[in-house]
Coordinates of C-alpha atoms in Angstrom, one line a residue:
X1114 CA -32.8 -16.0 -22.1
X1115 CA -29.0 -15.7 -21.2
X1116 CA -28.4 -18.5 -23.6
X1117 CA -29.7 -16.6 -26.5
X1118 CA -28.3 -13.2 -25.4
X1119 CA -24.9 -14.8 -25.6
X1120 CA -25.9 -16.1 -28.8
X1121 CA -26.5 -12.9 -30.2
X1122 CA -23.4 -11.2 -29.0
X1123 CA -21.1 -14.1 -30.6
X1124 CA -22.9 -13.7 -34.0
X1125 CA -22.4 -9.7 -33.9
X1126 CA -18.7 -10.2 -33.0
X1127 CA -18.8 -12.4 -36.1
X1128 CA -20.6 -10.0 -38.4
X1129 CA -18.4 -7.7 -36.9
X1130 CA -14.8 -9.6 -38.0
X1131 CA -15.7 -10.3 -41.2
X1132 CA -17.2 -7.0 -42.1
X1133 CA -13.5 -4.9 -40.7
X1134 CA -10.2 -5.1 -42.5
X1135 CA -7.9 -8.3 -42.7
X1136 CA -4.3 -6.8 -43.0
X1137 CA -3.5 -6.6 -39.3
X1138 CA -0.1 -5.8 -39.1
X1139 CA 2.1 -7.4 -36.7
X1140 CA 1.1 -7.2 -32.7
X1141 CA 3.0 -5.6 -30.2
X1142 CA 2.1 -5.8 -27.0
X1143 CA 2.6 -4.0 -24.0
X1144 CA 2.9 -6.5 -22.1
X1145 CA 1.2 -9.5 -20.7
X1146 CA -2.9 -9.0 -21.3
X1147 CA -4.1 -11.8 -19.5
X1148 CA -6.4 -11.3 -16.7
X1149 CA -5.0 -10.7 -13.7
X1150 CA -5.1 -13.5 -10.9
X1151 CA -7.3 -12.4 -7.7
X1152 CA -6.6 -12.6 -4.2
X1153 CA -8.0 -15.5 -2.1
X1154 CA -9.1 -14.5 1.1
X1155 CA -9.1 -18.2 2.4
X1156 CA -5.3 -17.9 2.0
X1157 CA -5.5 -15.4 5.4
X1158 CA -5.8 -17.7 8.2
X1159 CA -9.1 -18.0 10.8
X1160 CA -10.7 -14.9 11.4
X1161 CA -9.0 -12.3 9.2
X1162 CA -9.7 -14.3 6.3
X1163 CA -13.5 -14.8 7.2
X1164 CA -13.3 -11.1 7.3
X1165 CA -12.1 -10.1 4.1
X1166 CA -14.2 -12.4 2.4
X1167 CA -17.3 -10.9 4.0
X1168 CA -16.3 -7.4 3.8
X1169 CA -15.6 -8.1 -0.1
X1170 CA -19.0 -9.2 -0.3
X1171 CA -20.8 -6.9 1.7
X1172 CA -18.9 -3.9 -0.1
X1173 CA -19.4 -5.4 -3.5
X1174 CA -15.7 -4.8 -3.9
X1175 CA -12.7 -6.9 -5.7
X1176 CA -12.0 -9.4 -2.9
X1177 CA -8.1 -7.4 -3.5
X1178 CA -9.0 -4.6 -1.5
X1179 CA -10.3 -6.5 1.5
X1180 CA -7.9 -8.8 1.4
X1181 CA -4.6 -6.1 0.6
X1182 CA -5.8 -3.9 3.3
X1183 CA -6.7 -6.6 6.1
X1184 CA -2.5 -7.7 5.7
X1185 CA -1.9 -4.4 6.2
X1186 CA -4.2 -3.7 9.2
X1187 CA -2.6 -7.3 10.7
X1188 CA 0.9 -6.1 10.0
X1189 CA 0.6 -3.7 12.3
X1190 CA 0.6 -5.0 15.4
X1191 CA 2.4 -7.8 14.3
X1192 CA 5.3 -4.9 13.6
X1193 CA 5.5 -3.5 16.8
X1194 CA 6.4 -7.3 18.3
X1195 CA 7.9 -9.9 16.4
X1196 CA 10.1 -10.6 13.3
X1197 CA 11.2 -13.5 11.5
X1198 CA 15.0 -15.6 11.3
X1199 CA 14.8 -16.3 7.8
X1200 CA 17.5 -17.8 7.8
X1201 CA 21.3 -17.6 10.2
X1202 CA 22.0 -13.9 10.0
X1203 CA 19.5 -13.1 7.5
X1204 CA 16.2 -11.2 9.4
X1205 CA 13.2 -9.8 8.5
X1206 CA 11.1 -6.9 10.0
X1207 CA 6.9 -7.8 9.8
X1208 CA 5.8 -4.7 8.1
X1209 CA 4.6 -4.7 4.7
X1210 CA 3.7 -1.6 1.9
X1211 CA 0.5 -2.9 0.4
X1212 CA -1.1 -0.6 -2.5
X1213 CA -4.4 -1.8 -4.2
X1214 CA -5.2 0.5 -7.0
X1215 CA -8.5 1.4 -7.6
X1216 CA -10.8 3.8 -9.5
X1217 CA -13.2 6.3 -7.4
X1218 CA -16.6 4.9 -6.2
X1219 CA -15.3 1.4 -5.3
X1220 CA -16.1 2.1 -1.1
X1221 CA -12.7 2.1 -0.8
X1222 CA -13.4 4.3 2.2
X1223 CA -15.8 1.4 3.7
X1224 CA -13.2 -1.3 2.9
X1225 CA -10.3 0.8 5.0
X1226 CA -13.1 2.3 7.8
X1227 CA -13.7 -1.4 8.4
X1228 CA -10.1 -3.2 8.6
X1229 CA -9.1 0.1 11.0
X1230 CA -11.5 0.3 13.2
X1231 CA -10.3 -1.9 15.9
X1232 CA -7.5 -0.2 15.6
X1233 CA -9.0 3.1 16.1
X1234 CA -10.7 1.8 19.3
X1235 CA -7.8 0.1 20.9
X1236 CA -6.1 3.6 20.2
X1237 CA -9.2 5.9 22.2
X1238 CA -8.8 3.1 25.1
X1239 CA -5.4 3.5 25.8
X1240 CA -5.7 7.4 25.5
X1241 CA -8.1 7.0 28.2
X1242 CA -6.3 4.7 30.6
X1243 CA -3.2 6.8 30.1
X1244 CA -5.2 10.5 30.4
X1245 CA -5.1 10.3 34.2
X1246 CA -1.1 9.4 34.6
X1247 CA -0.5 11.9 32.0
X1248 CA -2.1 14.9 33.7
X1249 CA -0.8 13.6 36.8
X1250 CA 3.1 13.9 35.1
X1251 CA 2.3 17.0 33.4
X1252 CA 1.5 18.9 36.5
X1253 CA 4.7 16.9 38.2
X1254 CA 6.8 18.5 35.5
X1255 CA 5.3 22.0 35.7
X1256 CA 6.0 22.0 39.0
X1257 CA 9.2 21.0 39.2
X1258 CA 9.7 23.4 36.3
X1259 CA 8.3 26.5 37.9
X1260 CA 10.2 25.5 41.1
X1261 CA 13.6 25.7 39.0
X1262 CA 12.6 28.8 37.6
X1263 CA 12.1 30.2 40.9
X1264 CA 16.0 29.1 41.7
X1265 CA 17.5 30.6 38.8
X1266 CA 15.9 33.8 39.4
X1267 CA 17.8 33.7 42.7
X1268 CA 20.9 32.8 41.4
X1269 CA 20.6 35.8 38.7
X1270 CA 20.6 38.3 41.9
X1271 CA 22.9 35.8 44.1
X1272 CA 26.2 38.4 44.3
X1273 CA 28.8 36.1 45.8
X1274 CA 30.2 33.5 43.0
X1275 CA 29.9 30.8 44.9
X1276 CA 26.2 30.9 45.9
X1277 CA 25.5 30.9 42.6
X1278 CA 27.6 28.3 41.0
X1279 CA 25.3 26.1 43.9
X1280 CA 21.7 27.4 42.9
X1281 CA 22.7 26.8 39.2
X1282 CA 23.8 23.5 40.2
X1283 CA 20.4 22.8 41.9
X1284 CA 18.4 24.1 38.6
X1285 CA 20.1 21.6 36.4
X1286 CA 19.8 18.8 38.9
X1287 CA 15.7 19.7 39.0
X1288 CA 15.5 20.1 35.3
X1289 CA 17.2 17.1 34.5
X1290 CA 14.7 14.9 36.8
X1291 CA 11.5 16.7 35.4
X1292 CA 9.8 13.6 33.9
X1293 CA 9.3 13.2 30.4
X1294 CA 5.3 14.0 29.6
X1295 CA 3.8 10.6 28.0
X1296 CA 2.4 10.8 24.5
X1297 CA -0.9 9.4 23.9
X1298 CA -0.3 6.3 22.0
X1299 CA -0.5 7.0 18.0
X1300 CA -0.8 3.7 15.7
X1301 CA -1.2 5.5 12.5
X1302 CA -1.5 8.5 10.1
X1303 CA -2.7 9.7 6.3
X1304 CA -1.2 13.0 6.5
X1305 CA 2.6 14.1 7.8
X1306 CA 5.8 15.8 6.6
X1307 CA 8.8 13.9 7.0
X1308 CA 9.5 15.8 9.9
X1309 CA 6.3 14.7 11.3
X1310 CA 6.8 11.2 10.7
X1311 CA 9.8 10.6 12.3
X1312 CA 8.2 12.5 15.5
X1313 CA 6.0 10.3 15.5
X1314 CA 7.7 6.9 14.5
X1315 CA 10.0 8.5 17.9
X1316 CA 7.0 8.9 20.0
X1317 CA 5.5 5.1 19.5
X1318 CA 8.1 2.7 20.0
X1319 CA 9.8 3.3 16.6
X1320 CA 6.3 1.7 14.8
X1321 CA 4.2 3.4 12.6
X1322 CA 1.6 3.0 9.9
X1323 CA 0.8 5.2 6.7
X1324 CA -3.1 4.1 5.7
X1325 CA -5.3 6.0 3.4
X1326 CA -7.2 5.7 0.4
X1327 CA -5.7 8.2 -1.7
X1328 CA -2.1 8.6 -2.9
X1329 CA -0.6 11.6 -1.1
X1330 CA 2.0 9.5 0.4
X1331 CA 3.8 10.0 -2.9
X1332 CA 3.1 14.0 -2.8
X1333 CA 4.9 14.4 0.1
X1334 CA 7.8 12.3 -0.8
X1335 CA 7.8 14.4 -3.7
X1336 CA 8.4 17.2 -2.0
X1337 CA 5.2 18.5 -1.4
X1338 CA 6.9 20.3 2.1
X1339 CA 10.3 20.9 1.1
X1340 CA 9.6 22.7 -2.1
X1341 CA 9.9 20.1 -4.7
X1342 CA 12.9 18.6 -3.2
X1343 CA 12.4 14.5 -2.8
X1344 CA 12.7 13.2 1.2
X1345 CA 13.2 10.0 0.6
X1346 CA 15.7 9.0 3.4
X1347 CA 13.5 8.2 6.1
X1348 CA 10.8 6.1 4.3
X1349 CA 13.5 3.7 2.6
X1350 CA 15.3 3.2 6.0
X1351 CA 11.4 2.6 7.6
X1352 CA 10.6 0.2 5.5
X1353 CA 14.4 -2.3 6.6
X1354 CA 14.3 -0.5 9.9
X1355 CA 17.7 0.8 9.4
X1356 CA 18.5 3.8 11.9
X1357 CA 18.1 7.0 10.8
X1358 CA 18.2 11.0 12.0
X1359 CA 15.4 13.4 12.2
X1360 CA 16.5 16.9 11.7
X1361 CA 13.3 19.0 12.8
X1362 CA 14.5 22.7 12.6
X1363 CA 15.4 24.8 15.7
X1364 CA 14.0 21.4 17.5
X1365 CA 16.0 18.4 19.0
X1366 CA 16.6 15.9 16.3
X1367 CA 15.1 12.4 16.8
X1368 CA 17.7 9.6 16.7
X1369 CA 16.1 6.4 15.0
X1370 CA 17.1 2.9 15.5
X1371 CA 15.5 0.3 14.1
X1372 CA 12.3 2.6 12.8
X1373 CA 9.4 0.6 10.6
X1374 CA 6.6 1.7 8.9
X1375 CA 3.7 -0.4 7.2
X1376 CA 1.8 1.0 4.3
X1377 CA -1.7 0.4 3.6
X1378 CA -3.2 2.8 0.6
X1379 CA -5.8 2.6 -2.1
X1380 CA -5.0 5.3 -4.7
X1381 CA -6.6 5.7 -8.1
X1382 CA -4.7 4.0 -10.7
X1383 CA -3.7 6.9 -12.2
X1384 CA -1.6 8.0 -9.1
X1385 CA 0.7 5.0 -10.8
X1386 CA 1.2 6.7 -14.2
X1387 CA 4.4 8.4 -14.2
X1388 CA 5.5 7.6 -10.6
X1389 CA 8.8 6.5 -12.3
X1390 CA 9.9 9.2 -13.4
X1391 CA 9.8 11.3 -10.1
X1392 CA 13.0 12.0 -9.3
X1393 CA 14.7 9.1 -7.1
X1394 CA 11.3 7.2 -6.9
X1395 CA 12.7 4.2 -9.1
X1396 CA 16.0 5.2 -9.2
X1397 CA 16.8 4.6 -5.1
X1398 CA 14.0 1.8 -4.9
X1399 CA 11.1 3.2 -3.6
X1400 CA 8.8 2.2 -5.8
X1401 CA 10.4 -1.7 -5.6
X1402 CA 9.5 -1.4 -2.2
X1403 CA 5.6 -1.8 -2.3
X1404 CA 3.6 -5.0 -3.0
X1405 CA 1.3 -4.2 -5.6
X1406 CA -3.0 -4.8 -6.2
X1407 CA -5.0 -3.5 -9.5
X1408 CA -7.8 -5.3 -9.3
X1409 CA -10.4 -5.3 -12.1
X1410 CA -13.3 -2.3 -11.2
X1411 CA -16.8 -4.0 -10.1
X1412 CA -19.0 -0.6 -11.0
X1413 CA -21.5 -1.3 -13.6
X1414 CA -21.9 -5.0 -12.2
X1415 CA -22.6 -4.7 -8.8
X1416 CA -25.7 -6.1 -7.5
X1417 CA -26.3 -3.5 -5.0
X1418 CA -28.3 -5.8 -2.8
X1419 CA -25.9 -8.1 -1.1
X1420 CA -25.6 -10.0 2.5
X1421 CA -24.2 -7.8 5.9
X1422 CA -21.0 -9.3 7.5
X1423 CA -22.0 -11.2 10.0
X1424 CA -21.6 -9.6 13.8
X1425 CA -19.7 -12.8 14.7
X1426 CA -17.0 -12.2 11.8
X1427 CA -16.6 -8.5 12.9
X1428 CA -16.5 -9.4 16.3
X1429 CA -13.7 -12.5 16.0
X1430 CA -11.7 -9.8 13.5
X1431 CA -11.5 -7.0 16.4
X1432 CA -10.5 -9.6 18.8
X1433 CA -8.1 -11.0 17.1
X1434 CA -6.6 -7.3 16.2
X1435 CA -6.7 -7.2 20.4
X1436 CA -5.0 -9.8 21.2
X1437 CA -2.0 -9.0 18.9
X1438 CA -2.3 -5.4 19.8
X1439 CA -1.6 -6.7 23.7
X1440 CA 1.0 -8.8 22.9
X1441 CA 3.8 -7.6 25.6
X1442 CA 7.4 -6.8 24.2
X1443 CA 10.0 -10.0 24.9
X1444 CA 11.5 -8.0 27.1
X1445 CA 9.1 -6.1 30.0
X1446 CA 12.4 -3.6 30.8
X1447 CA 12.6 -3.0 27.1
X1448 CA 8.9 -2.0 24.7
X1449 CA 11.1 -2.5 21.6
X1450 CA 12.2 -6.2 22.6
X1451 CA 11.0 -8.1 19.3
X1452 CA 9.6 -12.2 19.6
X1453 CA 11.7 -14.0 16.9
X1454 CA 10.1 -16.2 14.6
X1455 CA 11.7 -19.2 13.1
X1456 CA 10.8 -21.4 10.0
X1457 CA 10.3 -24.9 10.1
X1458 CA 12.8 -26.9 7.8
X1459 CA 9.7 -27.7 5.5
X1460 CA 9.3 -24.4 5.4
X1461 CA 12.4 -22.9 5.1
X1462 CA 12.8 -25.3 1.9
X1463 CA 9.4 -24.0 0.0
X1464 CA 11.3 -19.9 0.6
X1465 CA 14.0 -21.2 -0.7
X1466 CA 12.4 -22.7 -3.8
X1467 CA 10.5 -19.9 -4.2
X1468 CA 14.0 -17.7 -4.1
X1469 CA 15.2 -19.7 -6.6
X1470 CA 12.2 -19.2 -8.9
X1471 CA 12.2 -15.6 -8.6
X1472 CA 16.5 -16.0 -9.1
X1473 CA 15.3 -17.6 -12.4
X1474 CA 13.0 -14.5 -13.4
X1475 CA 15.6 -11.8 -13.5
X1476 CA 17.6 -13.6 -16.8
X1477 CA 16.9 -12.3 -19.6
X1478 CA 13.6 -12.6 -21.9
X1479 CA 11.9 -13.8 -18.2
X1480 CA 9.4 -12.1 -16.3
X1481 CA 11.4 -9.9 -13.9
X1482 CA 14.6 -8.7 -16.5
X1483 CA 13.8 -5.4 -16.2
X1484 CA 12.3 -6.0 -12.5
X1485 CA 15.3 -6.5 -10.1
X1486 CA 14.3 -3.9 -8.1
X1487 CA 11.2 -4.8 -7.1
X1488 CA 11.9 -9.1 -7.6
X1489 CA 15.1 -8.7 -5.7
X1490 CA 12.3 -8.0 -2.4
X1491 CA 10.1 -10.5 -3.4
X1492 CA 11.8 -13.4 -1.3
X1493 CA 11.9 -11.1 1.7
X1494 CA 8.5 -10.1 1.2
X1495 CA 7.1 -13.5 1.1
X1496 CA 9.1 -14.0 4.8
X1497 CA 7.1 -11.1 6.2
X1498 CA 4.0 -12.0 5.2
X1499 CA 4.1 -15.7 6.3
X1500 CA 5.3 -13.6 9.8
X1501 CA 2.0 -11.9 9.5
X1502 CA -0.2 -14.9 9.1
X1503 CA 1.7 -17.0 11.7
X1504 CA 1.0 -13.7 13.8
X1505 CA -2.7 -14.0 12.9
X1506 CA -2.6 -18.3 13.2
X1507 CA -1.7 -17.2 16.6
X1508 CA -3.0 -13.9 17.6
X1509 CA -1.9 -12.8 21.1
X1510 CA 0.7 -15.9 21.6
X1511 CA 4.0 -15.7 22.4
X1512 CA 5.1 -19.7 23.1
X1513 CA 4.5 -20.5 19.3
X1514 CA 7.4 -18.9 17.4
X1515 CA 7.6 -21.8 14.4
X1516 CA 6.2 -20.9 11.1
X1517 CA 5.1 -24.1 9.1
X1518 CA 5.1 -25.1 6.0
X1519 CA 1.1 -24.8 5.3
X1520 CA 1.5 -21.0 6.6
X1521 CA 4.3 -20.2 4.3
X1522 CA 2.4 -22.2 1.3
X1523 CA -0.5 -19.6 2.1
X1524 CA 2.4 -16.6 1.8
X1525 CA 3.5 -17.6 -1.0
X1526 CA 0.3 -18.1 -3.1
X1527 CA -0.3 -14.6 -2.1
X1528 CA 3.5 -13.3 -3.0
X1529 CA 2.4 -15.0 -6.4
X1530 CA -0.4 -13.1 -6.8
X1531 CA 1.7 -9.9 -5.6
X1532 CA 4.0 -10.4 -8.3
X1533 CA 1.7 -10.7 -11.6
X1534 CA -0.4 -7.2 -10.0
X1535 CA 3.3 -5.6 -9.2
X1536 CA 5.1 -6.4 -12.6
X1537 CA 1.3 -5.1 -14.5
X1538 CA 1.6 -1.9 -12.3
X1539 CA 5.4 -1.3 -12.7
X1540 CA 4.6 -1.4 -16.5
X1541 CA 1.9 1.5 -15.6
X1542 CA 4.4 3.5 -14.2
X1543 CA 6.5 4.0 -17.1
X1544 CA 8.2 7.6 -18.1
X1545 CA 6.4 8.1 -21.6
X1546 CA 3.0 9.8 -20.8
X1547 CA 1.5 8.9 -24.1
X1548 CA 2.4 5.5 -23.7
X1549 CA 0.4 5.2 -19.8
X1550 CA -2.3 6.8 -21.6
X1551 CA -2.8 4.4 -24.4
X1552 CA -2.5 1.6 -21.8
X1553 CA -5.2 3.5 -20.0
X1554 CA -7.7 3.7 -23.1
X1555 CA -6.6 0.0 -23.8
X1556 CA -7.3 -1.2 -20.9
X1557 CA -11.0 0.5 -20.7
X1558 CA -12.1 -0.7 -24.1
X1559 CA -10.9 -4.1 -23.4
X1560 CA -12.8 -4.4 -20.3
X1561 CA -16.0 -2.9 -21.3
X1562 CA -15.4 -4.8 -24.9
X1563 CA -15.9 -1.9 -26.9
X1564 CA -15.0 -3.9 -30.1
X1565 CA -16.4 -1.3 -33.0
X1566 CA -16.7 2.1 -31.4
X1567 CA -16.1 5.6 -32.6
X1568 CA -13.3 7.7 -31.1
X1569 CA -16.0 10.2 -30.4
X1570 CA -17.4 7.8 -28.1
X1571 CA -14.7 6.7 -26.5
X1572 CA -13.8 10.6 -25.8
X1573 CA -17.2 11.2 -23.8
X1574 CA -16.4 7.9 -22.0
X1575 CA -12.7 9.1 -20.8
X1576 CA -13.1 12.8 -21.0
X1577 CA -11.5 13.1 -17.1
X1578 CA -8.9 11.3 -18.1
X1579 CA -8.3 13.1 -21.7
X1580 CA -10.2 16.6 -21.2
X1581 CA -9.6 17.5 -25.0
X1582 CA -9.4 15.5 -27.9
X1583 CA -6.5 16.0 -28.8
X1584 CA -5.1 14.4 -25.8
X1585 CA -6.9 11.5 -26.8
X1586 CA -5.7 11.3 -30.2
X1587 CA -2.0 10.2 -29.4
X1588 CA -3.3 7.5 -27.5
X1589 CA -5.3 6.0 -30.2
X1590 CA -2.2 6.2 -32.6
X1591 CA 0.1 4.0 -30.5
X1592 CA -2.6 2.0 -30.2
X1593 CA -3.1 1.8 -34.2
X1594 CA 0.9 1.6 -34.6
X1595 CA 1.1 -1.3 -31.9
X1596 CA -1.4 -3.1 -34.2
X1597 CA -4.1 -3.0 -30.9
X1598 CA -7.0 -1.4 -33.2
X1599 CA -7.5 0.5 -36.5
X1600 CA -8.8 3.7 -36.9
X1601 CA -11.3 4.0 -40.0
X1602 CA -12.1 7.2 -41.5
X1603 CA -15.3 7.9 -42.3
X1604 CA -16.2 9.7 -45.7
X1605 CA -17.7 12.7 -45.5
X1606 CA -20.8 13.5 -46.8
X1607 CA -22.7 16.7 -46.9
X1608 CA -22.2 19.7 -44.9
X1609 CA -22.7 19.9 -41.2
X1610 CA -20.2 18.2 -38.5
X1611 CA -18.3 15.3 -39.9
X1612 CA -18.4 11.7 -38.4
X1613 CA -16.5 10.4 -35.8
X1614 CA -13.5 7.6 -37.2
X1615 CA -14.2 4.6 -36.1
X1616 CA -12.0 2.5 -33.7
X1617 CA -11.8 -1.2 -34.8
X1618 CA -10.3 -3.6 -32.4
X1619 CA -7.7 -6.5 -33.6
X1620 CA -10.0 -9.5 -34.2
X1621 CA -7.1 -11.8 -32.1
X1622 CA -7.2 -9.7 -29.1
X1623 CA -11.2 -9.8 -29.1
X1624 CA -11.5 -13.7 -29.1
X1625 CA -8.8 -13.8 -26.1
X1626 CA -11.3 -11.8 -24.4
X1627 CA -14.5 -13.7 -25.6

């Protein structure tokens, strides 16, 4: 039955190209149109990759997702302890800005709910164990407070001089030794100004995490709480962990020094149009910053009757997020004291290859010419997440500080994967509007092979992305002009509402598809 299914679609294509015009003019392309390369979850070691491939599986989702936003959960904890000696006097931090782009209704809530969770827990267990001794200090400090209230009320009516040189003495002597209140331990957020975030990033060991599956992370950057004005500061120093200063109003400022955040976010594809042309965004290298995922969409061919992870996998995954979540600081006396991490020499020479290659890429005519920004973080990259999956190789240990060579092969098939998605979603995020949008109506005819169509049709099918048709329109011309399709019109016969043109795609592009 398949057999002659696939039979008949390769004779309509046929009738189809022989039937449309011949005089294609020449192509030019966007940019590459190969598929993209998918993650491998086996290339996370143990348990996180037995996870992500289950959750892909039970979620019916691009194995992308599970795999993008398990790296990110690891990263972490993996943040708050170690970092890696690339190299003498050349160090890099653990976190990692992972963003897999993907339309609405692809459980993208699930996928994060599930790589967070253990997170979540560890977080409500050390609120509890700390809600005792934090009561206990607050009620300290309010006492000690109220008592150097009392004295500086005596010291206002104290009438000789030197009386009241010794109660004010006293007060600042108490106030200075009122204990700081602990704050309940915070791991990450989805929502916060800048203000906010550097609290925060002050508050819990200098470590944070941004994780959510929209894109509002680029609102606020954008100025969505300082009236249009870009904050960018903060974020580009969180992601080196270069100190920085929070000013927070009539508040104290927060001194940062080494601050770093990890990124974990699943935002529609969309959210990428036009990103480079926010002010800064591109220009101070934001947007170079972030390891990128857009994964083909899976609605439309989803079973919808697929196998539960198993409770073993789920369990070994919140285990092993334990154990690196209770890995003690180097340094008991000091909760910032970071674990260094070394490569092996059969390691250090695959980075170093690997640096080379991506050297190669920024000449011109190669991959990354018009790239730097984001292939000049590539190499670095690639160190961190080899960090993370020695981390993960090893969750909970502190003796084994050697990444090998097989864990660094693993970090760098997945950098390779990073790179074709990143320099694909770089493209998306040119400054012409009408040129994202014909990328966008490209994209969705190719995918759903819509080889003969009528604009009409392609309209109903995209109206939330083009609301009128005559957004639509400009779209289909750079297509036409680009040599992508040609758009026939139709004669008109008779009165009534004429018929839609038709959109005829380039017969080429259709058999690189087939």
């Amino acid at each position: 039955m398949a057999d002659d299914l696939h039979a008949q679609a390769a004779a309509e294509l046929d009738r189809i190209t022989q039937a449309e015009p011949t005089a294609w003019p020449e192509l030019i392309p966007f940019g590459s149109t190969a598929k993209l390369p998918s993650m491998n979850p086996a290339n996370l070691p143990t348990w996180a990759g037995q996870f992500a491939a289950e959750l892909a599986t039970e979620t019916e989702t691009p194995p992308d997702l599970a795999v993008g936003l398990t790296l990110a959960a690891c990263a972490i904890p993996t943040a708050r302890r170690f970092r890696v000696m690339v190299k003498p006097n050349y160090f890099e931090p653990l976190n990692i800005w992972a963003l897999v782009a993907l339309t609405p209704g692809n459980r993208k809530s699930a996928v994060q709910s599930a790589t967070t969770k253990p997170l979540m827990e560890w977080q409500r267990e050390q609120a509890e164990i700390m809600r005792d001794e934090i009561r206990r200090i607050e009620s300290e400090a309010q006492t000690m407070q109220a008592h150097a209230d009392a004295l500086r009320k005596e010291a206002a009516r104290e009438k000789d001089t030197y009386k009241q040189r010794d109660l004010s003495d006293k007060v600042a002597a108490l106030e200075a030794s009122i204990p700081a209140v602990p704050t309940l331990p915070l791991l990450w957020t989805s929502d916060a100004t800048p203000e906010r975030l550097g609290t925060l990033l002050g508050d819990n060991t200098e470590r944070m995490a941004w994780l959510s599956s929209e894109g509002g992370l680029f609102d606020m950057l954008a100025g969505r709480y300082s009236g249009g004005i870009p904050n960018l500061d903060l974020m580009l120093k969180a992601h080196s962990g270069d100190s920085e200063r929070v000013e927070r109003g009539s508040r104290p400022p927060v001194d940062l020094l080494h601050p770093l955040l990890t990124i974990g976010i699943s935002p529609q594809p969309s959210v990428l149009e036009g990103l480079a042309a926010k002010p800064g965004f591109r220009g101070r290298g934001l947007l170079g910053r972030f390891l990128y995922l857009v994964p083909e969409s899976r609605l439309g061919y989803r079973t919808l009757n697929t196998q539960p992870m198993t409770d073993a996998t789920r369990a070994a995954y919140n285990q092993g997020i334990r154990a690196m979540l209770d890995t003690p600081p180097a340094d008991d006396d000091n909760p910032n004291a970071m674990h260094l991490l070394r490569l092996s020499s059969e390691a250090r020479a695959e980075w170093q290859d690997f640096a080379h290659h991506i050297e190669s890429q920024f000449r011109p005519g190669a991959s990354l010419e018009l790239l730097t920004d984001w292939g000049g973080k590539a190499p670095g990259a690639a160190a961190r997440i080899a960090g993370v999956l020695h981390c993960i190789e090893h969750a909970g240990r502190t003796d084994a500080l050697e990444i090998s060579a097989a864990t660094m092969h693993r970090a760098l098939e997945i950098t390779a994967v990073f790179t074709q998605h990143s320099i694909h979603a770089m493209g998306m995020m040119g400054n012409d509007e009408q040129m994202a949008a014909a990328k966008t109506v490209w994209e969705w005819m190719r995918r759903g092979r819509h080889w003969e169509i009528t604009q009409r049709e392609i309209f109903n099918a995209l109206r939330g992305r083009f609301p009128k048709m005559d957004k639509l329109t400009p779209a289909l011309d750079i297509l036409a002009e680009r040599g992508y399709i040609q758009i026939e019109e139709p004669e008109r016969t008779g009165a009534g509402r004429p018929p839609s043109p038709k959109v005829i795609v380039r017969p080429d592009l259709r058999e690189a598809t087939r």
